[in-house]
Amino acid sequence: QVQLVESGGGLLQPGGSLRLSCAASGSIGSINIMGWYRQAPGKQRELVAAVTSDGTTNYADSVKGRFTISRDNAKNTVALEMNSLKPEDTAVYYCHLYRGKPLYDNYWGQGTQVTVSS
């Protein structure tokens, strides 16, 4: 079993920066994708950014150039560096793990609130 624990959410003003971190306990598998999703009130959960076990990254168009995802495979952690934050970035951010072959399963963190407001 895998547990994902997030940290780093908060309240900040537009234009600010924030770093989210997620630590995975248990076996995350050798082929996996770690990422961040977010869900704003009244909206569907959406992918923000993801990074594969071999380092390939993917970003939502809305955050390209502002957010950076990184991972530490030795520590089983993934981080999201968020810069130039906008009010529309306000959401609950969830850490996600997809374990590929041969496990093919998903895990979610409990979520951390990010609020961008003046």
Coordinates of N, CA and C in Angstrom, one line a residue:
Q1 N 0.8 -1.2 0.0 CA 0.0 0.0 0.0 C 0.9 1.2 0.0
V2 N 0.4 2.3 -0.7 CA 1.2 3.5 -0.8 C 0.4 4.6 -0.1
Q3 N 1.0 5.5 0.6 CA 0.4 6.7 1.1 C 1.2 7.9 0.6
L4 N 0.4 8.9 0.2 CA 0.9 10.2 -0.3 C 0.6 11.3 0.7
V5 N 1.6 12.0 1.1 CA 1.4 13.1 2.1 C 1.9 14.4 1.5
E6 N 0.9 15.4 1.3 CA 1.3 16.7 0.7 C 1.5 17.7 1.8
S7 N 2.3 18.7 1.4 CA 2.5 19.9 2.3 C 2.8 21.1 1.5
G8 N 2.6 22.3 2.0 CA 3.0 23.5 1.4 C 1.9 24.4 0.9
G9 N 0.6 24.0 1.1 CA -0.4 24.9 0.6 C -0.5 26.2 1.5
G10 N -1.3 27.1 1.0 CA -1.5 28.4 1.8 C -2.2 29.4 1.1
L11 N -2.3 30.6 1.7 CA -2.9 31.8 1.1 C -1.9 32.8 0.7
L12 N -2.0 33.3 -0.5 CA -1.0 34.3 -0.9 C -1.6 35.2 -2.0
Q13 N -0.9 36.3 -2.2 CA -1.4 37.3 -3.1 C -1.0 37.0 -4.6
P14 N -1.7 37.5 -5.5 CA -1.4 37.3 -6.9 C 0.1 37.7 -7.2
G15 N 0.7 36.9 -8.0 CA 2.1 37.2 -8.3 C 3.1 36.5 -7.4
G16 N 2.6 35.9 -6.4 CA 3.4 35.2 -5.4 C 3.9 33.8 -5.9
S17 N 4.7 33.2 -5.0 CA 5.2 31.9 -5.3 C 5.0 31.0 -4.1
L18 N 4.9 29.7 -4.5 CA 4.6 28.7 -3.5 C 5.2 27.3 -4.0
R19 N 5.6 26.5 -3.0 CA 6.2 25.2 -3.3 C 5.3 24.2 -2.6
L20 N 4.8 23.2 -3.4 CA 4.1 22.1 -2.8 C 5.0 20.9 -2.9
S21 N 4.9 20.1 -1.8 CA 5.7 18.8 -1.7 C 4.9 17.6 -1.4
C22 N 5.3 16.5 -1.9 CA 4.5 15.3 -1.7 C 5.5 14.1 -1.5
A23 N 5.3 13.4 -0.4 CA 6.2 12.3 0.0 C 5.4 11.0 -0.1
A24 N 5.9 10.0 -0.8 CA 5.2 8.7 -0.9 C 5.9 7.7 0.0
S25 N 5.1 7.0 0.7 CA 5.6 5.9 1.5 C 5.1 4.6 0.9
G26 N 5.9 3.6 1.1 CA 5.6 2.3 0.4 C 6.3 2.2 -0.9
S27 N 6.0 1.1 -1.6 CA 6.7 0.9 -2.9 C 5.9 1.6 -4.0
I28 N 6.6 2.5 -4.7 CA 6.0 3.3 -5.8 C 6.2 2.6 -7.2
G29 N 6.9 1.5 -7.2 CA 7.2 0.8 -8.4 C 8.2 1.5 -9.3
S30 N 8.8 0.7 -10.1 CA 9.9 1.2 -11.0 C 9.4 2.0 -12.2
I31 N 8.2 1.7 -12.6 CA 7.6 2.4 -13.7 C 6.4 3.2 -13.2
N32 N 6.5 4.5 -13.1 CA 5.4 5.2 -12.5 C 5.4 6.6 -13.0
I33 N 4.3 7.3 -12.7 CA 4.1 8.7 -12.9 C 3.7 9.4 -11.7
M34 N 4.3 10.4 -11.3 CA 3.9 11.2 -10.1 C 3.5 12.6 -10.6
G35 N 2.5 13.1 -10.0 CA 2.0 14.4 -10.6 C 1.1 15.1 -9.6
W36 N 0.6 16.2 -10.1 CA -0.3 17.1 -9.3 C -1.5 17.4 -10.1
Y37 N -2.6 17.3 -9.5 CA -3.9 17.6 -10.0 C -4.5 18.7 -9.1
R38 N -5.5 19.4 -9.6 CA -6.2 20.4 -8.8 C -7.7 20.4 -9.1
Q39 N -8.4 20.9 -8.1 CA -9.8 20.9 -8.3 C -10.3 22.2 -7.6
A40 N -10.9 23.1 -8.4 CA -11.5 24.3 -8.0 C -13.0 24.1 -7.7
P41 N -13.6 24.9 -6.8 CA -15.0 24.7 -6.5 C -15.9 24.7 -7.8
G42 N -16.7 23.7 -7.9 CA -17.6 23.6 -9.0 C -17.0 23.2 -10.3
K43 N -15.7 22.8 -10.3 CA -15.0 22.3 -11.5 C -14.5 20.9 -11.3
Q44 N -14.2 20.3 -12.4 CA -13.6 19.0 -12.4 C -12.2 19.0 -12.0
R45 N -11.7 17.9 -11.5 CA -10.3 17.8 -11.2 C -9.5 17.8 -12.5
E46 N -8.4 18.5 -12.5 CA -7.6 18.6 -13.8 C -6.1 18.4 -13.5
L47 N -5.5 17.8 -14.5 CA -4.0 17.7 -14.4 C -3.3 19.0 -14.4
V48 N -2.4 19.2 -13.5 CA -1.6 20.4 -13.5 C -0.2 20.1 -14.1
A49 N 0.4 19.1 -13.6 CA 1.8 18.7 -14.1 C 2.1 17.2 -13.6
A50 N 2.9 16.5 -14.4 CA 3.2 15.2 -14.1 C 4.7 14.9 -14.6
V51 N 5.3 14.0 -13.9 CA 6.7 13.6 -14.3 C 6.8 12.1 -14.2
T52 N 7.3 11.5 -15.2 CA 7.4 10.0 -15.2 C 8.7 9.6 -14.5
S53 N 8.8 8.3 -14.3 CA 10.0 7.8 -13.6 C 11.3 8.0 -14.3
D54 N 11.2 8.2 -15.6 CA 12.4 8.5 -16.4 C 12.6 10.0 -16.6
G55 N 11.8 10.8 -16.0 CA 12.0 12.2 -16.0 C 11.2 13.0 -17.0
T56 N 10.4 12.4 -17.8 CA 9.6 13.2 -18.8 C 8.5 13.9 -18.1
T57 N 8.4 15.2 -18.4 CA 7.4 16.1 -17.8 C 6.2 16.4 -18.7
N58 N 5.1 16.8 -18.1 CA 3.9 17.2 -18.9 C 3.2 18.3 -18.1
Y59 N 2.8 19.4 -18.7 CA 2.2 20.5 -18.0 C 0.8 20.8 -18.7
A60 N -0.1 21.3 -17.9 CA -1.3 21.9 -18.4 C -0.9 23.2 -19.1
D61 N -1.6 23.6 -20.2 CA -1.2 24.8 -20.9 C -1.3 26.0 -20.0
S62 N -2.2 26.0 -19.1 CA -2.5 27.1 -18.2 C -1.3 27.4 -17.2
V63 N -0.5 26.5 -17.0 CA 0.6 26.7 -16.0 C 2.0 26.6 -16.7
K64 N 2.1 26.4 -18.0 CA 3.4 26.3 -18.6 C 4.1 27.6 -18.5
G65 N 5.4 27.5 -18.1 CA 6.2 28.7 -18.0 C 6.1 29.3 -16.6
R66 N 5.1 28.9 -15.8 CA 5.0 29.4 -14.4 C 5.2 28.3 -13.3
F67 N 4.9 27.1 -13.6 CA 5.0 26.0 -12.7 C 6.1 25.0 -13.1
T68 N 6.8 24.4 -12.2 CA 7.9 23.5 -12.5 C 7.7 22.3 -11.6
I69 N 7.6 21.1 -12.2 CA 7.5 19.9 -11.4 C 8.9 19.2 -11.3
S70 N 9.2 18.6 -10.2 CA 10.5 17.9 -10.0 C 10.2 16.7 -9.1
R71 N 11.1 15.7 -9.2 CA 11.0 14.6 -8.3 C 12.4 14.1 -7.9
D72 N 12.4 13.5 -6.7 CA 13.6 12.9 -6.2 C 13.3 11.4 -6.0
N73 N 13.9 10.6 -6.9 CA 13.6 9.2 -6.9 C 14.2 8.5 -5.7
A74 N 15.2 9.0 -5.2 CA 15.8 8.4 -4.0 C 15.0 8.5 -2.8
K75 N 14.2 9.6 -2.7 CA 13.4 9.9 -1.6 C 11.9 9.7 -1.8
N76 N 11.6 9.3 -3.1 CA 10.1 9.1 -3.4 C 9.3 10.4 -3.2
T77 N 9.8 11.5 -3.6 CA 9.1 12.7 -3.4 C 8.9 13.4 -4.8
V78 N 7.9 14.3 -4.8 CA 7.6 15.1 -6.0 C 7.2 16.5 -5.5
A79 N 7.7 17.5 -6.2 CA 7.5 18.9 -5.8 C 6.9 19.7 -6.9
L80 N 6.1 20.7 -6.6 CA 5.6 21.6 -7.6 C 6.0 23.0 -7.2
E81 N 6.8 23.6 -8.0 CA 7.2 25.0 -7.7 C 6.2 25.9 -8.5
M82 N 5.5 26.8 -7.9 CA 4.5 27.6 -8.5 C 4.9 29.1 -8.4
N83 N 5.0 29.7 -9.6 CA 5.4 31.1 -9.6 C 4.3 31.9 -10.3
S84 N 4.4 33.2 -10.2 CA 3.4 34.1 -10.8 C 2.0 33.6 -10.7
L85 N 1.7 33.3 -9.4 CA 0.4 32.7 -9.2 C -0.8 33.7 -9.5
K86 N -1.9 33.2 -10.0 CA -3.0 34.0 -10.3 C -4.2 33.5 -9.5
P87 N -5.2 34.4 -9.4 CA -6.4 33.9 -8.6 C -7.1 32.6 -9.2
E88 N -7.0 32.4 -10.5 CA -7.5 31.2 -11.1 C -6.7 30.0 -10.8
D89 N -5.6 30.1 -10.1 CA -4.9 29.0 -9.6 C -5.4 28.4 -8.3
T90 N -6.4 29.2 -7.7 CA -7.0 28.8 -6.5 C -7.7 27.4 -6.6
A91 N -7.3 26.5 -5.8 CA -7.9 25.1 -5.8 C -7.3 24.3 -4.7
V92 N -7.9 23.1 -4.6 CA -7.3 22.1 -3.8 C -6.3 21.3 -4.7
Y93 N -5.1 21.2 -4.3 CA -4.1 20.5 -5.1 C -3.8 19.1 -4.5
Y94 N -3.9 18.1 -5.4 CA -3.8 16.7 -5.0 C -2.5 16.1 -5.6
C95 N -1.8 15.4 -4.8 CA -0.6 14.6 -5.3 C -1.2 13.3 -5.8
H96 N -0.6 12.8 -6.9 CA -1.1 11.6 -7.5 C 0.1 10.7 -7.9
L97 N -0.2 9.4 -7.8 CA 0.8 8.4 -8.2 C 0.1 7.4 -9.0
Y98 N 0.7 7.1 -10.2 CA 0.2 6.0 -11.0 C 1.3 5.0 -11.1
R99 N 1.1 3.8 -10.7 CA 2.1 2.7 -10.8 C 1.8 1.9 -12.1
G100 N 2.8 1.9 -12.9 CA 2.6 1.2 -14.2 C 2.9 -0.3 -14.0
K101 N 3.3 -0.9 -15.1 CA 3.5 -2.4 -15.2 C 4.4 -2.9 -14.0
P102 N 4.0 -3.9 -13.3 CA 2.9 -4.8 -13.5 C 1.7 -4.5 -12.6
L103 N 1.7 -3.3 -11.9 CA 0.7 -3.0 -10.9 C -0.5 -2.3 -11.4
Y104 N -0.4 -1.3 -12.2 CA -1.5 -0.6 -12.8 C -2.5 -0.1 -11.8
D105 N -2.1 0.8 -10.9 CA -3.0 1.3 -9.9 C -2.7 2.8 -9.7
N106 N -3.6 3.4 -8.9 CA -3.5 4.9 -8.7 C -3.7 5.1 -7.2
Y107 N -3.0 6.2 -6.8 CA -3.1 6.7 -5.4 C -3.2 8.2 -5.4
W108 N -3.9 8.7 -4.4 CA -4.1 10.1 -4.2 C -3.8 10.6 -2.8
G109 N -3.2 11.8 -2.7 CA -3.0 12.4 -1.5 C -4.3 13.0 -1.0
Q110 N -4.3 13.6 0.2 CA -5.5 14.1 0.9 C -5.8 15.5 0.3
G111 N -4.9 16.1 -0.3 CA -5.2 17.5 -0.9 C -4.7 18.6 0.0
T112 N -4.2 19.7 -0.6 CA -3.8 20.8 0.1 C -4.4 22.1 -0.6
Q113 N -4.9 23.0 0.2 CA -5.5 24.2 -0.3 C -4.5 25.2 -0.7
V114 N -4.7 25.8 -1.9 CA -3.9 26.9 -2.4 C -4.9 28.0 -2.7
T115 N -4.8 29.1 -2.1 CA -5.7 30.3 -2.3 C -4.9 31.5 -2.7
V116 N -5.2 32.0 -3.9 CA -4.5 33.2 -4.4 C -5.5 34.3 -4.5
S117 N -5.3 35.3 -3.6 CA -6.3 36.4 -3.5 C -5.6 37.6 -3.0
S118 N -6.1 38.8 -3.4 CA -5.6 40.1 -2.9 C -6.5 40.6 -1.8

